[in-house]
C-alpha atoms as one frame of an Amber mdcrd trajectory, in Angstrom:
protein
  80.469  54.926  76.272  77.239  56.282  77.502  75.833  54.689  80.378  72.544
  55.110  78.636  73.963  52.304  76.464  74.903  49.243  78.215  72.891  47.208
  80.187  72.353  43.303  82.370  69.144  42.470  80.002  67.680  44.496  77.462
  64.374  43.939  77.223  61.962  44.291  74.007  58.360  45.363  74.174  56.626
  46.647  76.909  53.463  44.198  77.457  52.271  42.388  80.814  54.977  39.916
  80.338  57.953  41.864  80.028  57.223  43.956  82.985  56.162  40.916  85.416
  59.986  39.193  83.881  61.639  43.101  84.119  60.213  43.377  87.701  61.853
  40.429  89.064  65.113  41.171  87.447  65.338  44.456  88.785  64.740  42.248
  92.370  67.333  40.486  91.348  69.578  43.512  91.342  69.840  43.819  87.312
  70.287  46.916  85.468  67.171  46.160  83.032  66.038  48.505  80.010  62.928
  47.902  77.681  62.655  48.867  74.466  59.014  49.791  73.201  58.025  50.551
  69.402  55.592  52.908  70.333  54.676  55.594  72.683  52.192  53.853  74.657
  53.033  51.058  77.163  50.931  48.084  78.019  50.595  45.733  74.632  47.259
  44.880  74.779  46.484  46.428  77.660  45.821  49.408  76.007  42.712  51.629
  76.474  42.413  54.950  74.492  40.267  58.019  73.433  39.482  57.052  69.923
  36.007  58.603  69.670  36.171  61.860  71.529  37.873  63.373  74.658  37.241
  61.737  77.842  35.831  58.721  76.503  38.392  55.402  77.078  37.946  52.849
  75.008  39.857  49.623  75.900  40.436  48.053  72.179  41.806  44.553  72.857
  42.419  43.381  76.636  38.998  44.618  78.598  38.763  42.237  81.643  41.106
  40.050  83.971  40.573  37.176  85.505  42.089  34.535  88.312  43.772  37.796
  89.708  43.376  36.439  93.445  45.409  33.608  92.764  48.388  34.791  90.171
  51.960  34.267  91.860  52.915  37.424  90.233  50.069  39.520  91.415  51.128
  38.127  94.886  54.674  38.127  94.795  55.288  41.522  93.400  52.236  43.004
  95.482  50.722  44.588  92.038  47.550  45.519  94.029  48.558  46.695  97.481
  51.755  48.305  96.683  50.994  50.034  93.240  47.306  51.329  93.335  45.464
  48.837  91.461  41.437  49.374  91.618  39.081  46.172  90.182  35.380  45.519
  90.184  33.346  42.836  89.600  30.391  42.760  87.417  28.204  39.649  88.862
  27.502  38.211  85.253  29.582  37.410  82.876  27.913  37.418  79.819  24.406
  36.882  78.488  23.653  35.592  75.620  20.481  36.953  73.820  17.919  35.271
  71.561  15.102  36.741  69.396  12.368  35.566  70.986  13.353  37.794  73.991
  14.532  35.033  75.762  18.368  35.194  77.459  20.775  32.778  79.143  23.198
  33.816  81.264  26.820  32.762  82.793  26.718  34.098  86.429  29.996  34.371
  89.101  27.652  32.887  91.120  27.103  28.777  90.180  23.829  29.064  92.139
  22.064  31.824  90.125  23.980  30.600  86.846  22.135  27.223  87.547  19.010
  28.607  88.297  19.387  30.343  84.681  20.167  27.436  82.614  16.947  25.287
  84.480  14.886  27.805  82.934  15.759  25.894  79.567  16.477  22.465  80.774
  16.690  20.659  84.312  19.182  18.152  82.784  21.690  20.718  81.824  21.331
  22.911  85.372  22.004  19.176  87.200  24.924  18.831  84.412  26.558  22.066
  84.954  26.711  21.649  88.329  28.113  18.361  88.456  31.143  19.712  86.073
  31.826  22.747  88.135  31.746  20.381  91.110  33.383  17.351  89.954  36.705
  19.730  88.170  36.609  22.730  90.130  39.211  21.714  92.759  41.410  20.441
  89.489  41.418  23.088  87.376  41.883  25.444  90.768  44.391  23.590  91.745
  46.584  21.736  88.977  45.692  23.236  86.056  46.086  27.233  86.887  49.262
  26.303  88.684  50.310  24.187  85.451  50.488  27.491  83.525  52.562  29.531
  86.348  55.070  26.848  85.155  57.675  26.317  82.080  55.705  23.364  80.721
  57.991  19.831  81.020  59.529  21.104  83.481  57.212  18.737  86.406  56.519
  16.260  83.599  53.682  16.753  80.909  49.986  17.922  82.025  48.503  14.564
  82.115  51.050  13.745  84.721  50.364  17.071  86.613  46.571  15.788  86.771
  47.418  12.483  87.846  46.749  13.435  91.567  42.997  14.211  91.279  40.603
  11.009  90.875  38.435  13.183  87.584  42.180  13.709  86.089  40.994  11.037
  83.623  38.094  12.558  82.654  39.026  15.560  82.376  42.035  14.729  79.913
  39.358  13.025  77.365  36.541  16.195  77.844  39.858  18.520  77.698  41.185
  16.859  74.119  38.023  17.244  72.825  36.911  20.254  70.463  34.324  22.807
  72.630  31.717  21.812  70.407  32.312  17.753  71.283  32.012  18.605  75.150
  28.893  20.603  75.290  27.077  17.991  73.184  28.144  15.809  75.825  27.327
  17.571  78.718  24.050  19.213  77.675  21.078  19.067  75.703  19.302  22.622
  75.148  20.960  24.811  72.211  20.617  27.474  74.208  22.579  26.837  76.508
  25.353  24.571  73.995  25.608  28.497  72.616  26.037  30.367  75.620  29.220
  28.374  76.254  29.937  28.249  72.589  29.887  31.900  72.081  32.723  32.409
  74.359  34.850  30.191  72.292  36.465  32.690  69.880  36.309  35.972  71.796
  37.667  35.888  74.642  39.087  32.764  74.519  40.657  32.495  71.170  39.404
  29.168  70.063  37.757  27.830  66.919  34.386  25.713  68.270  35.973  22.586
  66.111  39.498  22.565  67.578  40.889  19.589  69.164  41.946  20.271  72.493
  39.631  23.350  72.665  37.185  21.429  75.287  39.201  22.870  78.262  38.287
  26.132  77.353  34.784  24.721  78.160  35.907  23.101  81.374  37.436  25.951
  82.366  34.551  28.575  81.996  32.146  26.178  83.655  34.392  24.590  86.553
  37.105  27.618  87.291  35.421  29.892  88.931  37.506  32.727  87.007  36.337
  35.708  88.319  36.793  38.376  85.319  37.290  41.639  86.586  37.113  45.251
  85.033  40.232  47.373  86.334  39.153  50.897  86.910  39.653  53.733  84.872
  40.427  51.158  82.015  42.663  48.426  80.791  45.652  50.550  80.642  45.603
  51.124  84.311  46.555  47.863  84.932  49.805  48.743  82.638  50.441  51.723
  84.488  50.545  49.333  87.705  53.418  47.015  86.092  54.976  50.065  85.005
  55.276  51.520  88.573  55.802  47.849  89.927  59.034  47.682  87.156  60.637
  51.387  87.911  60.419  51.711  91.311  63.159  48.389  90.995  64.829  50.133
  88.953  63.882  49.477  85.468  64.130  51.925  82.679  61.766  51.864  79.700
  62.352  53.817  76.284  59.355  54.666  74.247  59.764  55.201  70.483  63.157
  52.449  70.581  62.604  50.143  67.292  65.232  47.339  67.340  65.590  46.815
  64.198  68.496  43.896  64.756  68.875  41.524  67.641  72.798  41.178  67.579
  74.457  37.720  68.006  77.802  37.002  68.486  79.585  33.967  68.258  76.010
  32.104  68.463  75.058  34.164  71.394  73.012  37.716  71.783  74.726  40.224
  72.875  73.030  43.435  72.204  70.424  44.989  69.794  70.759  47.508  67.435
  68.082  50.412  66.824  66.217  51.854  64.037  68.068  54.951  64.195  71.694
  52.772  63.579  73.046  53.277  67.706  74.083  49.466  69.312  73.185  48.741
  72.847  75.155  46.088  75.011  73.264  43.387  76.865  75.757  41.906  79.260
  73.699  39.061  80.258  70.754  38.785  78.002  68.326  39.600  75.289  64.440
  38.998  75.959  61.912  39.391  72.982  58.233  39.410  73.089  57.960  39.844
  69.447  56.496  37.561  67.750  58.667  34.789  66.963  58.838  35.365  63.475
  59.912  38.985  63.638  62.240  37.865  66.349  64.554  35.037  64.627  63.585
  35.507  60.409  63.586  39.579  60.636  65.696  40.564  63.624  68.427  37.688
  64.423  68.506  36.529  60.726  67.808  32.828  59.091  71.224  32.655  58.224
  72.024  32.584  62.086  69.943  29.398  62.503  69.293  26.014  62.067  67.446
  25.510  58.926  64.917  23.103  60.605  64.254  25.517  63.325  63.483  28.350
  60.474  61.169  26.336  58.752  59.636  25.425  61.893  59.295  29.274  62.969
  57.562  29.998  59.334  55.502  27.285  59.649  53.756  28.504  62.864  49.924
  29.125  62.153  48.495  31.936  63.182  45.038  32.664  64.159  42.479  32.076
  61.333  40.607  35.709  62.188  40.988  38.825  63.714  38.579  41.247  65.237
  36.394  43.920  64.074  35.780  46.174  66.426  33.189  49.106  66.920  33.703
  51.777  69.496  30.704  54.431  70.795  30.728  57.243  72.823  27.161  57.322
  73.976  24.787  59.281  76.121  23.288  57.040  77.427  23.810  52.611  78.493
  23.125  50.160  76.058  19.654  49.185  76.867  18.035  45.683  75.319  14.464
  46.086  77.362  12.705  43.157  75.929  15.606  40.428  77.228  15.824  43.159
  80.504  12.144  42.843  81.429  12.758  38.847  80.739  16.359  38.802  83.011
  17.383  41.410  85.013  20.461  39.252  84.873  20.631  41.353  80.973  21.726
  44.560  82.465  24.355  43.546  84.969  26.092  41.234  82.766  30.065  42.304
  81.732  29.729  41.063  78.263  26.261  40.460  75.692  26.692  38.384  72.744
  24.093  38.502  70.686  23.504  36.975  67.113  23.894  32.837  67.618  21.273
  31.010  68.264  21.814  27.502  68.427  25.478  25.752  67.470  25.270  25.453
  63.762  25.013  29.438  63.436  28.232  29.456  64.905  29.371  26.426  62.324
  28.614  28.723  59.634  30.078  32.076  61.460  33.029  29.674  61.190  32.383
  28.757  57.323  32.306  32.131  56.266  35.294  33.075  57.964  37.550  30.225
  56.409  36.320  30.962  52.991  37.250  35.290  53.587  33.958  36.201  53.921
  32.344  38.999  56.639  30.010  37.063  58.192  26.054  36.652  58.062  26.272
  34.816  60.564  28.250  36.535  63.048  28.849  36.866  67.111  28.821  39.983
  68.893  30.760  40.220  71.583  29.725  43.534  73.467  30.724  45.359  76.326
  29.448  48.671  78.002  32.104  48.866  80.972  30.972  52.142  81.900  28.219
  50.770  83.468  30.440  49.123  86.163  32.942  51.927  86.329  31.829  55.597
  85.096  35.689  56.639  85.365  35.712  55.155  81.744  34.323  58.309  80.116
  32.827  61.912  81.336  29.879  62.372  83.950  27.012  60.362  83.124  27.898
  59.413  79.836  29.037  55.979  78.650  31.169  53.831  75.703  30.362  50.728
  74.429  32.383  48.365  72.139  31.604  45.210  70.101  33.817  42.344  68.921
  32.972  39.942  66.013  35.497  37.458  64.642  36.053  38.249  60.921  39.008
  36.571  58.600  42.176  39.110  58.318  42.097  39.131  54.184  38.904  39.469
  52.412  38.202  36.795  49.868  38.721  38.779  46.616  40.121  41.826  48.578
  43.845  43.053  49.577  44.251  43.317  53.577  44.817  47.161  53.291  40.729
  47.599  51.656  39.471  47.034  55.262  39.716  51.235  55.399  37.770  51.691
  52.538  34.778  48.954  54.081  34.488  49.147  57.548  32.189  51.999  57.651
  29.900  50.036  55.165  30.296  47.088  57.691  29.941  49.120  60.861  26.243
  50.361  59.475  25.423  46.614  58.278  26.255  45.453  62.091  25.312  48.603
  64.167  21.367  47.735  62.098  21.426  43.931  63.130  22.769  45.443  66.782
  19.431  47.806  66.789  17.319  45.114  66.647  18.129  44.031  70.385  19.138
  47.334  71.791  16.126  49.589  71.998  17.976  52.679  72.299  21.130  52.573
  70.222  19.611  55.546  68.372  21.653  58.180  66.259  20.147  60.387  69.206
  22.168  58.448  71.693  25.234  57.750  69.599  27.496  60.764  69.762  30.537
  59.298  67.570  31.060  55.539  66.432  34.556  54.310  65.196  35.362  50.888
  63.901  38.636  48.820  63.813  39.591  46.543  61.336  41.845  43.148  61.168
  44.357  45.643  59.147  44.651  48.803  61.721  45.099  45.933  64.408  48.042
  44.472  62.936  49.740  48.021  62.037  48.900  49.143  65.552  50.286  45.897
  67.504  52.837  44.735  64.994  53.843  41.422  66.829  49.727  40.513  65.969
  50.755  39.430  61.990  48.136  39.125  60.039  45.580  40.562  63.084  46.554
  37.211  64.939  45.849  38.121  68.709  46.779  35.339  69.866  49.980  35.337
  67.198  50.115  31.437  66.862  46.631  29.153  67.047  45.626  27.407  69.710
  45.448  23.933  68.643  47.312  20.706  69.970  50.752  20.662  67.872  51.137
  24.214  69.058  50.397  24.528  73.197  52.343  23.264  76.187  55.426  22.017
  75.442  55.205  22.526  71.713  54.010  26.621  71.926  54.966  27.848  69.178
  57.365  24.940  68.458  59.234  22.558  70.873  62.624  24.918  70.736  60.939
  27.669  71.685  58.405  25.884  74.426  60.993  27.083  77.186  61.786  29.941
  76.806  64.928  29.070  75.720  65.760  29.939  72.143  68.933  28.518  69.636
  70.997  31.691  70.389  72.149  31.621  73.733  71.165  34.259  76.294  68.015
  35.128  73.693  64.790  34.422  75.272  61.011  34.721  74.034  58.339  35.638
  75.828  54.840  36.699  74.651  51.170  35.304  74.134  52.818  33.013  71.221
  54.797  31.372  74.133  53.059  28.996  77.183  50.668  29.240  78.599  48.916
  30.960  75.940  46.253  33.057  77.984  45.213  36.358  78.399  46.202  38.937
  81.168  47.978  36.918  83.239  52.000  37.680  82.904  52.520  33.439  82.977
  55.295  33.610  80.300  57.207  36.459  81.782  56.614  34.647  85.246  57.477
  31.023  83.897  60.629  32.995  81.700  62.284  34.510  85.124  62.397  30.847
  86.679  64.398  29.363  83.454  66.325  33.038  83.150  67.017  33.079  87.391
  68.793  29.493  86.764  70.270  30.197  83.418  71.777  33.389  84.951  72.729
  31.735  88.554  70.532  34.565  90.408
């Protein structure tokens, strides 16, 4: 037998997870090998030249954030050791209104207060007093919560327990984000700045229970988003390096098309192209879990309940729609500009809300498969920050809008007939705040729809970033479902990883870090 063939763990997909989890096997002196679908490597950290040459576009992951505190940025020295480069825009988004008038979400709490008193001295005191009264909580128990296999130090309330605002913070946190700003402020503009934030990046619905520490967090963690340079896939090629030089192996273009399990337990995989590779000790998957147990172990290999329970998983109620631009020049909005300088330093704009209730009916349209009229751009010009993101001079710029997978009428596959009809309809509401996002400036635009997202990142069914929604029954120790909330699955020596899994955030590696301390006992290493 080859040696090419038999390995400790075989590994499949090669995302942020997989190569934190690969890394510290390899420590662990394991012969590891990952198996990746495609060519590229990264999941969603995945930046590419989809307009012309020289022009990076990062189409799903674009920032990072809590970096300076990760265990696994620490513990596997991603940034000293392995050539990692970050910046830091100092605002992180600004939210623009019509009248010319912006708010805006500063690192700094001082000039982010000073912003939000220009619209109401109640809500500057009030956002203060949050970030003050949780900081230390969410810094301190609730970060560290998700660098851990949930249960394992009792439920989240219990981790809390030690602060004095743990109470508090359960009831705000159990809340929907639309419930705690009504709370804690008054002004709409500045209930939609925090609203805005809800579905892109953070993956939330502005009505979901349990959403309201997404709102805690932004205001009272101190997150620091970054923008790695040269793009989002240079923070892939930093796990990669971190992963081979402990002697990992990854092969590109490796469908498994079958996890195999004998005797209740996996023991290999076996590939598109028919060839069987050994795992001694273990199989890791960071497919999503449907894919994993109905289409690659097999129903028939399960418990019924637990089958049911995998189908039953809901996945995200939109996708994205993306537009990408290689442009001569920055995005320029001069009326907000001349209002905030704050404008043109800010990481992210969203622009189209202006007071909760649009985003109600963003949310309307969305349930009943409609492109929305009342939509939220999410944009980014990172070249502003970091000009290695496309040639000399010149710049990209992308926008995000939440948008329901399937069309109400329409098949999934008709997004590539639309979304050039939808790209003018939004790049003309777009013009009306950006003064020079002329066909002078634009030198190619490409748009992505819900359908090319779920062909290109196959685990994302249905366009589901997030592959299962973030609502109560299905985080902590219940994400996806209860079996799975450990990492653990009901084949032995099978283990699931992934954004489906705990603790459910972005670019963080926290299920490949929380999967290597139930794999390191599991496995006695």
């Amino acid at each position: 037998m080859s040696v090419d063939q038999e390995w400790d763990v075989i590994v499949m997909g090669a995302g942020q997870n997989n190569f934190a989890l690969g890394t510290y096997l390899g420590l662990a002196g394991l012969k590891t090998v990952i198996c990746e679908s495609r060519l590229e490597n990264g999941g969603r950290l995945f930046s590419e030249e989809i307009t012309l040459p020289g022009y990076w576009h990062n189409t799903l992951a674009y920032f990072q954030d809590n970096r300076e505190i990760s265990p696994v940025w620490q513990e596997l020295n991603w940034q000293e050791g392995h050539h990692a480069e970050f910046v830091s825009p100092p605002v992180v988004s600004s939210l623009l209104l019509a009248d010319g008038r912006s708010a805006s979400y500063h690192q700094s709490l001082d000039a982010t207060v000073a912003c939000v008193k220009k619209f109401s001295n109640g809500d500057a005191e009030s956002w203060r007093k949050t970030r003050d009264k949780y900081h230390n909580l969410i810094r301190n128990c609730l970060i560290p919560y998700y660098y851990q296999p949930p249960g394992r130090n009792g439920s989240l309330a219990k981790v809390l327990q030690a602060d004095p605002a743990a109470a508090d913070f359960h009831r705000l946190s159990a809340m929907t984000p639309k419930q705690v700003v009504d709370e804690l402020f008054d002004s709409d503009a500045v209930k939609t700045l925090v609203l805005s934030q809800m579905a892109i990046p953070r993956g939330v619905g502005i009505d979901y229970e349990g959403g309201g520490v997404e709102v805690l967090k932004m205001i009272a963690g101190d997150e620091k988003p970054e923008l790695a340079r040269g793009g989002s896939h240079s923070i892939a090629q930093v796990l990669q390096r971190a992963y081979v030089r402990r002697g990992g192996q990854i092969r590109a273009v490796h469908h498994v098309e079958r996890i195999v399990v004998e005797n209740g337990r996996a023991v290999g995989v076996r590939l598109r192209d028919g060839r069987e590779w050994k795992a001694r000790l273990a199989v890791v998957s960071n497919v999503d879990p449907y894919s994993t147990f109905i289409e690659m172990v097999g129903q028939e290999k399960l418990p019924r309940e637990f089958v049911e329970k995998v189908k039953g998983i809901q996945a995200d109620e939109f996708s994205y729609f993306e537009i990408h631009l290689a442009l001569k020049s920055p995005v320029r909005y001069a009326l907000h500009e001349a209002d905030d300088p704050a404008v043109r330093q800010a990481m992210n704009i969203n622009i189209g809300p202006e007071k909760p209730s649009d985003l109600e009916e963003m949310w309307g349209e969305i349930r009943a498969g409609e492109f929305p009229s009342k939509p939220c751009y999410h944009i980014s010009c990172p070249t502003q920050f970091d000009p290695l993101q496309a040639p000399i001079g010149k710049h990209t710029a992308t926008l995000f809008m939440p948008v329901p997978f399937q069309l109400k009428g329409k098949r999934p596959e008709e997004w590539v007939k639309l979304k050039n009809d939808f790209m003018a309809r939004v790049l003309t509401e777009w013009r009306k705040f950006a003064t020079n996002l002329t066909d002078e400036n634009i030198q190619m635009k490409v748009a992505l729809d819900p359908f090319y997202i779920s062909g290109r990142w196959q685990n994302m069914r249905r366009g589901s970033v997030w592959v299962a929604r973030k609502i109560p029954g299905q985080l902590g120790d219940h994400r996806p479902v209860a079996e799975l909330a450990q990492y653990r699955t009901p084949i032995d020596r099978l283990y699931q990883v992934g954004v489906a899994t705990h603790p459910a955030d972005a670019v963080i590696a926290g299920s490949g870090y929380n999967a290597w301390q139930v794999m390191k006992q599991d496995l006695k290493l």
